Amino acid sequence: MIRTRFAPSPTGFLHIGGARTALFSWAFARHHGGKFILRIEDTDVARSTPEAVQAIIDGMNWLGLAHDEGPFYQMQRMDRYKEVLHKMLADGAAYYCYTTPEELERMREEQRAKGMKPRYDGTWRPEPGKTLPTPPAGVQPVIRFKNPTDGVVAWNDLVKGQIAIANAELDDLVIARTDFTPTYNFCVVVDDWDMGITHVIRGDDHVNNTPRQINILKALGAEVPQYAHLSMILGDDGQKLSKRHGAVSVMQYDDDGYLPEAVLNYLARLGWSHGDDEVFSMTQFCEWFDLDHITPSAAQFNTEKLNWLNAHYIKQADTARLAALVRPRLEARGIAISASPSLEAIIGLYKERVSNLNELADAASIFYADITFDPAVLNQHLTPEALPALVDFATGVRDVAWEPAAINALIKSCIGAHGLKMPKLAMPLRVLLTGQAQTPSVDAVVALFPRETVLKRLAALPA
RNA sequence: GUCCCCAUCGUCUAGAGGCCUAGGACACAACCCUUUCACGGUUGGUACCGGGGUUCGAAUCCCCGUGGGGACGCCA
């Protein structure tokens, strides 16, 4: 049974990189008929917040990435960690270290100055025949893992291939703080072990933690899971995404009018491929997904492609569903949705031409709220030669049958009577009714408005 | 600095030694459609980081270089 997990730390929102990691872990479990587990890594009490937990869950829900087990909270598993910690201490797999953070800092600076990799020097590490210093009074010790000193830790990364790191490169990491709370690398190991995780799919930044985790797993006599490290996602500008540069919550995409299936489809193709396939459902994705076709190199986020996918999914989407999504956006703008025209009718006419839900709301607001005119646009199209035809049209509007074909016939007869070409009348009509020079077919737009509104907006015409 | 990883069009990518005079998608350009703008359709341009090997043959394998990234916490 394949078991994967997504293990974010609740120190902020779910961003695009985390979302992709979650997506791949989820899809891998789905593909194999396994289980997908959500685990909240909240051992950093100072930075974890319940709001962040909620933000992550909201993000997962919006994307529709449902977990089969959890969410598990590490803070609720303290007893278990402490049990393992005591066992390791008893087994000699871990030891107390009295070196203070200040001493460590000094040590690291010296090493850096000498061009060495900064690391703990092993002062308190017990060795056969070695006499340990006397613990200084008043110093609370941390617990360090006794890492092997020689040999190599190797694993076959399912994305990056064979990776081997010499144990000589690794120092004895702190697995419990002075207050006895366990640290990340330790909790992860115990959790992955206890939860029977078979495949750890996570970000690239954890590659360097992997050999340490494998060593702890081995010290515990636990089975080592398979690892797959996903490369990072760069911003649109090729720069690293960070809190102060470009990293936004997935919920921001909701605000920006993206459909979750568009974001998901986009993310699926960021670092993974299935031949030339670009547009596919999540059902299809789960069927196809494998670790063999994940690119080991970093990927740059491309908003334009996301926009294209979003436009595609909006065109495809059921109009009633879109209306339900657009309605709150209009309400948020303080726009009252009237019965005529129906929101569905507006969306039916506009969904072919927009690339996000907010543009749909923009379109709808033309029909529900007062419009403003750009004088330059108005002047450009409201030409003297168009005026008589417009006046004719305004007159004809009073008793023309209220459907596109009849309105189209009226427009044709108006231009015919004045020897005009279609755009001469269609353009000023567009602008007068919508305030815009770009709209769907003008007869369809006219027909969408209630007759009275058209009369009212045309009444502004100079006689 | 040390260790680890990465490297095909502007971007996402296909590519597991001959199928590659390198394919698809986004973006871009032109044309068609047209009642404006989109949509849609057709066409086009642009890429294997450099150098050495291995091989009859290399985008694909190896080495070196260069460039980029990551990690070196009592953060996760």
Coordinates of C-alpha atoms (C1' of nucleotides) in Angstrom, one line a residue:
Chain A
M1 CA 0.0 0.0 0.0
I2 CA 1.4 3.3 -1.1
R3 CA 1.2 6.0 1.5
T4 CA 2.3 9.6 0.9
R5 CA 2.0 12.7 3.0
F6 CA 2.0 16.5 2.7
A7 CA 3.7 18.0 5.7
P8 CA 3.6 21.8 5.7
S9 CA 4.6 23.9 8.6
P10 CA 1.9 26.4 9.6
T11 CA 3.9 29.5 9.5
G12 CA 2.1 31.1 6.5
F13 CA -0.3 30.4 3.7
L14 CA -0.2 27.6 1.2
H15 CA 1.8 28.9 -1.7
I16 CA 2.2 27.7 -5.2
G17 CA 5.2 25.5 -4.5
G18 CA 3.6 23.8 -1.5
A19 CA 0.4 23.3 -3.6
R20 CA 2.4 21.5 -6.3
T21 CA 4.1 19.3 -3.8
A22 CA 0.7 18.5 -2.3
L23 CA -0.7 17.9 -5.7
F24 CA 2.0 15.4 -6.7
S25 CA 1.9 13.6 -3.4
W26 CA -1.9 13.4 -3.7
A27 CA -1.8 12.2 -7.3
F28 CA 0.8 9.6 -6.6
A29 CA -1.3 8.1 -3.8
R30 CA -4.4 8.2 -6.0
H31 CA -2.6 6.7 -8.9
H32 CA -1.6 3.7 -6.8
G33 CA -4.8 3.4 -4.9
G34 CA -2.9 4.4 -1.8
K35 CA -3.4 6.9 1.0
F36 CA -2.6 10.6 1.2
I37 CA -1.9 12.0 4.6
L38 CA -1.9 15.6 5.8
R39 CA 0.4 16.3 8.6
I40 CA 0.9 19.7 10.2
E41 CA 4.5 20.3 11.3
D42 CA 3.9 22.8 14.1
T43 CA 6.9 22.1 16.4
D44 CA 8.2 25.6 15.9
V45 CA 5.8 27.1 18.5
A46 CA 7.2 30.6 18.0
R47 CA 6.2 30.7 14.4
S48 CA 3.2 28.4 14.0
T49 CA -0.3 29.8 14.2
P50 CA -3.8 28.4 14.1
E51 CA -4.6 30.9 11.3
A52 CA -1.9 29.4 9.2
V53 CA -3.2 25.9 9.8
Q54 CA -6.6 27.1 8.6
A55 CA -5.1 28.9 5.6
I56 CA -3.4 25.7 4.5
I57 CA -6.6 23.7 4.9
D58 CA -8.5 26.3 3.1
G59 CA -6.0 26.2 0.2
M60 CA -6.2 22.4 0.1
N61 CA -10.0 22.5 0.1
W62 CA -10.1 25.1 -2.7
L63 CA -7.9 23.0 -4.8
G64 CA -9.8 19.9 -3.9
L65 CA -6.9 17.9 -2.7
A66 CA -8.6 15.8 -0.1
H67 CA -6.5 13.8 2.4
D68 CA -7.4 10.3 3.5
E69 CA -5.8 10.6 7.0
G70 CA -5.2 13.4 9.3
P71 CA -4.6 16.2 9.7
F72 CA -2.1 15.1 12.3
Y73 CA -0.5 17.7 14.5
Q74 CA 3.0 17.1 15.7
M75 CA 2.4 19.1 18.9
Q76 CA -0.1 16.4 19.8
R77 CA 2.5 13.7 19.4
M78 CA 5.0 15.0 21.9
D79 CA 4.7 11.9 24.1
R80 CA 5.6 9.7 21.3
Y81 CA 8.7 11.8 20.3
K82 CA 9.8 11.9 23.9
E83 CA 9.5 8.1 24.2
V84 CA 11.7 7.6 21.2
L85 CA 14.1 10.3 22.4
H86 CA 14.5 8.4 25.7
K87 CA 15.0 5.2 23.9
M88 CA 17.8 6.7 21.7
L89 CA 19.5 8.1 24.8
A90 CA 19.3 4.8 26.5
D91 CA 20.6 3.0 23.4
G92 CA 23.5 5.4 23.0
A93 CA 22.1 6.6 19.6
A94 CA 21.8 10.1 21.0
Y95 CA 23.5 12.1 23.7
Y96 CA 23.3 15.3 25.8
C97 CA 25.3 18.3 24.5
Y98 CA 26.0 21.3 26.7
T99 CA 27.5 23.5 24.1
T100 CA 25.6 26.8 24.2
P101 CA 24.3 28.6 21.1
E102 CA 26.9 31.3 21.7
E103 CA 29.7 28.8 21.7
L104 CA 28.3 27.2 18.6
E105 CA 28.1 30.6 16.8
R106 CA 31.8 31.2 17.7
M107 CA 32.7 27.8 16.5
R108 CA 30.9 28.2 13.2
E109 CA 32.5 31.6 12.5
E110 CA 36.0 30.2 13.0
Q111 CA 35.3 27.3 10.7
R112 CA 33.8 29.6 8.1
A113 CA 36.9 31.8 8.3
K114 CA 39.1 28.8 7.6
G115 CA 37.0 27.9 4.6
M116 CA 35.5 24.9 6.3
K117 CA 31.9 23.7 6.4
P118 CA 30.4 25.0 9.7
R119 CA 29.5 22.2 12.0
Y120 CA 29.3 21.0 15.6
D121 CA 32.8 19.8 16.8
G122 CA 31.6 16.7 18.8
T123 CA 32.8 17.9 22.2
W124 CA 30.1 16.1 24.0
R125 CA 29.9 13.1 21.8
P126 CA 30.6 9.9 23.7
E127 CA 33.1 7.6 22.2
P128 CA 34.7 4.4 23.5
G129 CA 37.7 5.3 25.7
K130 CA 36.9 9.1 25.6
T131 CA 36.4 11.0 28.8
L132 CA 33.7 13.6 28.5
P133 CA 33.9 17.0 30.0
T134 CA 32.0 17.7 33.2
P135 CA 28.6 19.2 32.4
P136 CA 28.7 22.9 33.3
A137 CA 26.3 24.0 36.1
G138 CA 23.2 25.8 35.0
V139 CA 23.4 24.8 31.3
Q140 CA 20.4 22.9 30.0
P141 CA 21.6 20.4 27.4
V142 CA 20.2 19.7 24.0
I143 CA 20.1 16.2 22.6
R144 CA 22.2 15.4 19.6
F145 CA 21.9 12.5 17.3
K146 CA 25.1 10.4 17.1
N147 CA 25.6 10.3 13.4
P148 CA 27.9 7.7 11.8
T149 CA 31.4 9.1 11.1
D150 CA 32.3 7.2 8.1
G151 CA 30.8 5.6 5.1
V152 CA 28.3 7.2 2.8
V153 CA 24.5 7.6 2.9
A154 CA 23.1 6.9 -0.5
W155 CA 19.6 6.7 -1.8
N156 CA 18.0 6.5 -5.2
D157 CA 16.0 9.7 -5.4
L158 CA 13.0 9.0 -7.6
V159 CA 13.4 12.4 -9.3
K160 CA 17.1 13.1 -9.1
G161 CA 18.5 9.7 -9.3
Q162 CA 21.4 8.3 -7.3
I163 CA 22.6 10.7 -4.6
A164 CA 25.4 9.8 -2.1
I165 CA 26.7 11.9 0.7
A166 CA 29.6 11.1 2.9
N167 CA 28.9 10.8 6.6
A168 CA 32.0 12.8 7.1
E169 CA 30.0 15.8 5.7
L170 CA 27.4 15.4 8.4
D171 CA 27.6 16.6 12.0
D172 CA 25.6 15.5 15.0
L173 CA 22.4 17.4 14.6
V174 CA 20.2 18.6 17.5
I175 CA 17.1 16.4 17.8
A176 CA 15.7 18.0 21.0
R177 CA 16.0 21.5 22.3
T178 CA 17.0 22.5 25.8
D179 CA 13.3 22.4 26.7
F180 CA 13.2 18.8 25.5
T181 CA 11.0 19.6 22.5
P182 CA 12.0 17.7 19.4
T183 CA 13.2 19.4 16.3
Y184 CA 12.1 19.0 12.7
N185 CA 14.4 16.3 11.4
F186 CA 13.6 14.1 14.3
C187 CA 9.8 14.5 14.2
V188 CA 9.7 13.9 10.5
V189 CA 11.5 10.7 10.9
V190 CA 9.3 9.4 13.7
D191 CA 6.2 10.5 11.9
D192 CA 7.1 9.0 8.6
W193 CA 7.9 5.8 10.4
D194 CA 4.8 5.7 12.6
M195 CA 2.5 6.7 9.7
G196 CA 4.0 4.1 7.4
I197 CA 4.9 6.6 4.7
T198 CA 6.3 4.7 1.7
H199 CA 7.1 7.7 -0.5
V200 CA 8.3 11.0 0.7
I201 CA 7.6 13.6 -2.0
R202 CA 8.8 17.0 -1.0
G203 CA 10.7 20.1 -2.0
D204 CA 14.2 20.2 -3.2
D205 CA 15.4 22.1 -0.1
H206 CA 15.1 18.9 1.9
V207 CA 17.7 17.0 -0.1
N208 CA 20.3 17.9 2.5
N209 CA 18.2 16.7 5.3
T210 CA 17.6 13.3 3.7
P211 CA 20.9 11.6 4.7
R212 CA 20.4 12.7 8.3
Q213 CA 16.9 11.4 8.3
I214 CA 18.0 8.1 6.8
N215 CA 20.7 7.8 9.5
I216 CA 18.2 8.4 12.2
L217 CA 15.7 5.9 10.6
K218 CA 18.4 3.3 10.5
A219 CA 19.4 4.0 14.1
L220 CA 15.8 3.4 15.0
G221 CA 15.6 0.2 13.0
A222 CA 12.9 1.7 10.8
E223 CA 12.4 1.0 7.2
V224 CA 13.6 3.8 5.0
P225 CA 11.0 5.2 2.7
Q226 CA 11.6 6.2 -1.0
Y227 CA 12.3 9.8 -1.6
A228 CA 11.4 12.1 -4.5
H229 CA 12.7 15.6 -4.4
L230 CA 10.9 18.2 -6.4
S231 CA 12.7 21.2 -7.8
M232 CA 11.7 24.6 -6.8
I233 CA 9.3 26.9 -8.7
L234 CA 10.8 30.2 -9.7
G235 CA 8.7 33.4 -10.0
D236 CA 7.5 34.8 -13.3
D237 CA 10.7 36.8 -13.5
G238 CA 13.0 33.8 -12.9
Q239 CA 13.7 34.9 -9.3
K240 CA 13.3 32.8 -6.3
L241 CA 9.9 33.0 -4.7
S242 CA 10.0 34.3 -1.2
K243 CA 7.7 35.9 1.3
R244 CA 8.8 39.3 0.2
H245 CA 9.1 38.5 -3.4
G246 CA 6.3 36.9 -5.5
A247 CA 5.1 34.2 -3.2
V248 CA 1.4 34.4 -2.8
S249 CA -1.3 32.2 -1.3
V250 CA -3.2 29.9 -3.6
M251 CA -6.2 31.7 -2.3
Q252 CA -5.0 34.7 -4.0
Y253 CA -5.6 32.9 -7.3
D254 CA -9.2 32.4 -6.1
D255 CA -9.4 36.2 -5.5
D256 CA -7.9 36.8 -8.9
G257 CA -10.6 34.9 -10.6
Y258 CA -8.8 31.6 -11.4
L259 CA -10.7 28.3 -11.4
P260 CA -9.1 25.6 -9.3
E261 CA -9.0 23.2 -12.1
A262 CA -6.9 25.7 -14.2
V263 CA -4.4 26.2 -11.4
L264 CA -4.2 22.4 -10.8
N265 CA -3.8 21.7 -14.5
Y266 CA -1.1 24.4 -14.8
L267 CA 0.7 23.1 -11.7
A268 CA 0.6 19.5 -13.0
R269 CA 2.5 20.6 -16.1
L270 CA 5.1 22.5 -14.1
G271 CA 7.8 19.9 -13.7
W272 CA 5.8 16.9 -14.9
S273 CA 4.7 15.9 -18.4
H274 CA 2.9 13.2 -20.3
G275 CA 4.1 13.6 -23.8
D276 CA 2.5 16.5 -25.5
D277 CA -0.6 16.5 -23.3
E278 CA -1.4 20.0 -22.0
V279 CA -5.0 20.1 -21.0
F280 CA -6.4 17.3 -18.8
S281 CA -8.6 16.6 -15.9
M282 CA -7.4 15.6 -12.5
T283 CA -9.0 12.2 -13.0
Q284 CA -6.8 11.9 -16.1
F285 CA -3.8 13.3 -14.2
C286 CA -4.1 10.7 -11.5
E287 CA -4.3 8.0 -14.0
W288 CA -1.2 9.2 -15.8
F289 CA 0.9 10.5 -12.9
D290 CA 4.2 8.9 -12.2
L291 CA 7.5 10.0 -10.7
D292 CA 9.5 9.0 -13.8
H293 CA 8.4 12.0 -15.8
I294 CA 9.2 14.7 -13.3
T295 CA 11.9 17.1 -14.4
P296 CA 14.8 17.5 -12.0
S297 CA 15.4 21.1 -12.9
A298 CA 13.7 24.2 -11.6
A299 CA 10.7 25.6 -13.3
Q300 CA 9.7 29.2 -13.9
F301 CA 6.1 30.1 -13.3
N302 CA 4.4 31.5 -16.3
T303 CA 1.3 33.5 -15.6
E304 CA 0.4 33.8 -19.3
K305 CA 0.1 30.1 -19.7
L306 CA -2.0 29.9 -16.5
N307 CA -4.2 32.6 -18.0
W308 CA -4.7 30.7 -21.2
L309 CA -5.6 27.6 -19.2
N310 CA -8.0 29.5 -17.1
A311 CA -9.7 31.0 -20.2
H312 CA -10.0 27.5 -21.5
Y313 CA -11.6 26.2 -18.4
I314 CA -14.0 29.2 -18.2
K315 CA -15.1 28.6 -21.7
Q316 CA -15.7 25.0 -20.8
A317 CA -17.4 25.6 -17.5
D318 CA -21.1 25.3 -16.9
T319 CA -22.7 28.7 -17.0
A320 CA -24.7 28.2 -13.8
R321 CA -21.5 27.3 -11.9
L322 CA -19.8 30.4 -13.3
A323 CA -22.7 32.5 -12.2
A324 CA -22.5 31.2 -8.7
L325 CA -18.8 32.1 -8.6
V326 CA -19.3 35.6 -10.1
R327 CA -22.3 36.5 -7.9
P328 CA -20.3 37.1 -4.7
R329 CA -17.7 39.1 -6.7
L330 CA -20.5 41.5 -7.8
E331 CA -21.9 41.7 -4.3
A332 CA -18.4 42.5 -3.1
R333 CA -18.4 45.4 -5.5
G334 CA -21.8 46.6 -4.2
I335 CA -23.5 45.8 -7.4
A336 CA -27.1 44.7 -7.2
I337 CA -27.9 41.9 -9.6
S338 CA -31.3 42.4 -11.2
A339 CA -33.4 39.8 -12.8
S340 CA -33.0 41.1 -16.3
P341 CA -30.7 40.3 -17.8
S342 CA -29.9 37.2 -15.9
L343 CA -26.4 36.7 -14.8
E344 CA -26.4 33.4 -16.6
A345 CA -27.3 35.2 -19.9
I346 CA -24.5 37.7 -19.5
I347 CA -22.0 35.0 -18.7
G348 CA -23.2 32.9 -21.6
L349 CA -22.4 35.7 -23.9
Y350 CA -19.1 36.7 -22.3
K351 CA -17.4 33.5 -21.1
E352 CA -15.9 32.8 -24.5
R353 CA -13.9 36.0 -24.3
V354 CA -12.6 36.4 -20.8
S355 CA -9.7 34.8 -19.0
N356 CA -10.8 35.1 -15.4
L357 CA -13.9 35.4 -13.2
N358 CA -13.2 39.0 -12.4
E359 CA -13.5 39.9 -16.1
L360 CA -16.8 38.2 -16.1
A361 CA -17.8 40.4 -13.2
D362 CA -16.6 43.4 -15.1
A363 CA -18.8 42.4 -18.0
A364 CA -21.8 41.9 -15.7
S365 CA -21.4 45.3 -14.1
I366 CA -22.0 47.0 -17.4
F367 CA -25.5 45.6 -17.3
Y368 CA -26.2 46.1 -13.6
A369 CA -24.6 49.4 -12.8
D370 CA -24.2 52.8 -14.3
I371 CA -21.5 53.0 -16.9
T372 CA -18.8 55.7 -17.4
F373 CA -17.6 56.9 -20.7
D374 CA -14.2 57.7 -21.8
P375 CA -14.8 61.0 -23.7
A376 CA -12.0 60.2 -26.2
V377 CA -13.6 56.8 -27.1
L378 CA -17.0 58.4 -27.3
N379 CA -15.8 61.2 -29.6
Q380 CA -14.0 58.8 -31.8
H381 CA -17.0 56.7 -32.6
L382 CA -20.0 59.0 -32.1
T383 CA -19.4 60.7 -35.5
P384 CA -21.8 63.3 -37.1
E385 CA -22.6 60.9 -39.9
A386 CA -23.6 58.2 -37.4
L387 CA -26.0 60.4 -35.5
P388 CA -29.1 60.2 -37.8
A389 CA -28.8 56.4 -38.0
L390 CA -28.5 56.3 -34.2
V391 CA -31.6 58.4 -33.8
D392 CA -33.5 56.1 -36.2
F393 CA -32.3 53.1 -34.2
A394 CA -33.4 54.7 -30.9
T395 CA -36.8 55.2 -32.5
G396 CA -36.9 51.6 -33.8
V397 CA -36.0 50.2 -30.5
R398 CA -39.4 51.2 -29.1
D399 CA -41.2 48.5 -30.9
V400 CA -38.8 46.1 -32.4
A401 CA -39.1 42.4 -31.4
W402 CA -36.6 42.0 -28.5
E403 CA -34.4 39.3 -29.8
P404 CA -31.0 39.5 -31.6
A405 CA -32.2 38.6 -35.1
A406 CA -34.8 41.4 -35.1
I407 CA -32.4 43.9 -33.6
N408 CA -29.9 43.0 -36.2
A409 CA -32.5 43.6 -38.9
L410 CA -33.2 47.0 -37.4
I411 CA -29.5 47.9 -37.4
K412 CA -29.3 46.8 -41.0
S413 CA -32.2 48.9 -42.0
C414 CA -30.8 51.9 -40.2
I415 CA -27.5 51.8 -41.8
G416 CA -29.1 51.1 -45.2
A417 CA -31.3 54.2 -44.9
H418 CA -28.2 56.3 -44.4
G419 CA -25.8 54.5 -46.7
L420 CA -23.5 53.5 -43.8
K421 CA -21.3 50.5 -43.2
M422 CA -22.0 48.3 -40.2
P423 CA -19.2 49.6 -38.0
K424 CA -20.4 53.1 -38.4
L425 CA -23.4 52.4 -36.4
A426 CA -22.3 49.3 -34.4
M427 CA -19.4 51.1 -32.8
P428 CA -21.2 54.2 -31.4
L429 CA -24.0 51.9 -30.3
R430 CA -21.5 49.7 -28.3
V431 CA -19.9 52.7 -26.7
L432 CA -23.2 54.3 -25.8
L433 CA -24.6 51.1 -24.3
T434 CA -21.6 49.7 -22.6
G435 CA -19.0 52.5 -22.4
Q436 CA -16.7 50.2 -24.3
A437 CA -15.5 49.8 -27.8
Q438 CA -15.0 46.1 -27.5
T439 CA -18.0 43.9 -26.8
P440 CA -19.5 40.8 -28.2
S441 CA -21.8 41.0 -31.2
V442 CA -23.7 44.3 -30.9
D443 CA -27.1 42.8 -31.6
A444 CA -26.6 40.2 -28.9
V445 CA -25.5 42.9 -26.5
V446 CA -28.5 45.1 -27.2
A447 CA -30.8 42.2 -26.8
L448 CA -29.4 41.4 -23.4
F449 CA -30.4 44.7 -22.0
P450 CA -33.9 45.4 -21.0
R451 CA -35.5 47.6 -23.7
E452 CA -36.0 50.5 -21.2
T453 CA -32.3 50.5 -20.4
V454 CA -31.4 50.8 -24.1
L455 CA -33.8 53.6 -24.5
K456 CA -32.4 55.3 -21.5
R457 CA -28.8 55.0 -22.5
L458 CA -29.7 56.2 -26.0
A459 CA -31.7 59.1 -24.7
A460 CA -28.4 60.8 -23.9
L461 CA -27.9 61.3 -27.6
P462 CA -27.7 64.8 -28.9
A463 CA -30.8 65.4 -30.9
Chain B
rG1 C1' 34.1 28.7 1.7
rU2 C1' 32.4 23.4 1.9
rC3 C1' 28.8 19.8 0.3
rC4 C1' 24.7 18.5 -2.9
rC5 C1' 21.7 19.4 -7.2
rC6 C1' 20.5 21.3 -12.1
rA7 C1' 21.4 22.8 -17.5
rU8 C1' 16.7 21.7 -25.0
rC9 C1' 13.0 27.7 -28.2
rG10 C1' 11.6 34.1 -24.2
rU11 C1' 8.6 30.3 -20.8
rC12 C1' 6.7 25.1 -19.6
rU13 C1' 8.4 20.9 -21.8
rA14 C1' 8.9 16.1 -25.5
rG15 C1' 13.3 13.5 -26.1
rA16 C1' 15.9 6.9 -22.2
rG17 C1' 22.4 6.4 -28.9
rG18 C1' 20.2 6.2 -35.0
rC19 C1' 12.8 7.7 -35.6
rC20 C1' 15.8 14.9 -34.4
rU21 C1' 17.5 19.0 -41.0
rA22 C1' 14.9 18.5 -32.5
rG23 C1' 8.2 17.7 -31.6
rG24 C1' 4.1 20.1 -28.6
rA25 C1' 2.0 24.2 -25.6
rC26 C1' 2.1 29.5 -23.8
rA27 C1' 3.8 34.0 -25.6
rC28 C1' 5.1 36.6 -30.3
rA29 C1' 4.3 37.8 -35.8
rA30 C1' 1.4 37.3 -40.3
rC31 C1' -2.9 35.8 -42.7
rC32 C1' -8.1 34.0 -42.6
rC33 C1' -12.9 34.6 -40.0
rU34 C1' -15.4 39.3 -38.7
rU35 C1' -19.8 44.3 -36.8
rU36 C1' -15.2 46.2 -32.8
rC37 C1' -12.2 43.4 -29.4
rA38 C1' -11.7 38.6 -28.3
rC39 C1' -12.5 33.5 -29.5
rG40 C1' -11.4 30.0 -33.4
rG41 C1' -8.4 28.4 -37.8
rU42 C1' -3.9 28.4 -40.8
rU43 C1' 1.2 29.6 -41.3
rG44 C1' 6.0 31.4 -39.4
rG45 C1' 10.4 32.6 -36.5
rU46 C1' 13.3 31.2 -32.2
rA47 C1' 16.5 26.1 -28.5
rC48 C1' 20.1 21.0 -27.5
rC49 C1' 25.6 26.3 -22.2
rG50 C1' 31.1 25.5 -23.8
rG51 C1' 35.2 22.0 -24.5
rG52 C1' 37.0 17.3 -24.6
rG53 C1' 36.1 12.1 -24.9
rU54 C1' 33.2 7.0 -25.7
rU55 C1' 30.8 5.3 -30.3
rC56 C1' 30.0 3.7 -37.1
rG57 C1' 26.6 7.3 -34.9
rA58 C1' 25.3 11.7 -29.2
rA59 C1' 20.4 16.6 -27.3
rU60 C1' 20.7 11.7 -25.3
rC61 C1' 26.6 8.2 -22.0
rC62 C1' 31.5 9.9 -19.4
rC63 C1' 35.0 13.9 -17.8
rC64 C1' 36.3 19.0 -17.2
rG65 C1' 34.8 24.0 -17.4
rU66 C1' 31.0 27.8 -17.1
rG67 C1' 26.5 29.4 -15.4
rG68 C1' 22.3 28.8 -12.0
rG69 C1' 20.1 26.9 -7.6
rG70 C1' 19.9 24.6 -2.8
rA71 C1' 21.9 23.3 2.0
rC72 C1' 25.4 24.2 5.9
rG73 C1' 20.1 26.5 12.8
rC74 C1' 18.2 24.6 19.8
rC75 C1' 13.5 26.9 11.4
rA76 C1' 10.7 23.7 8.9

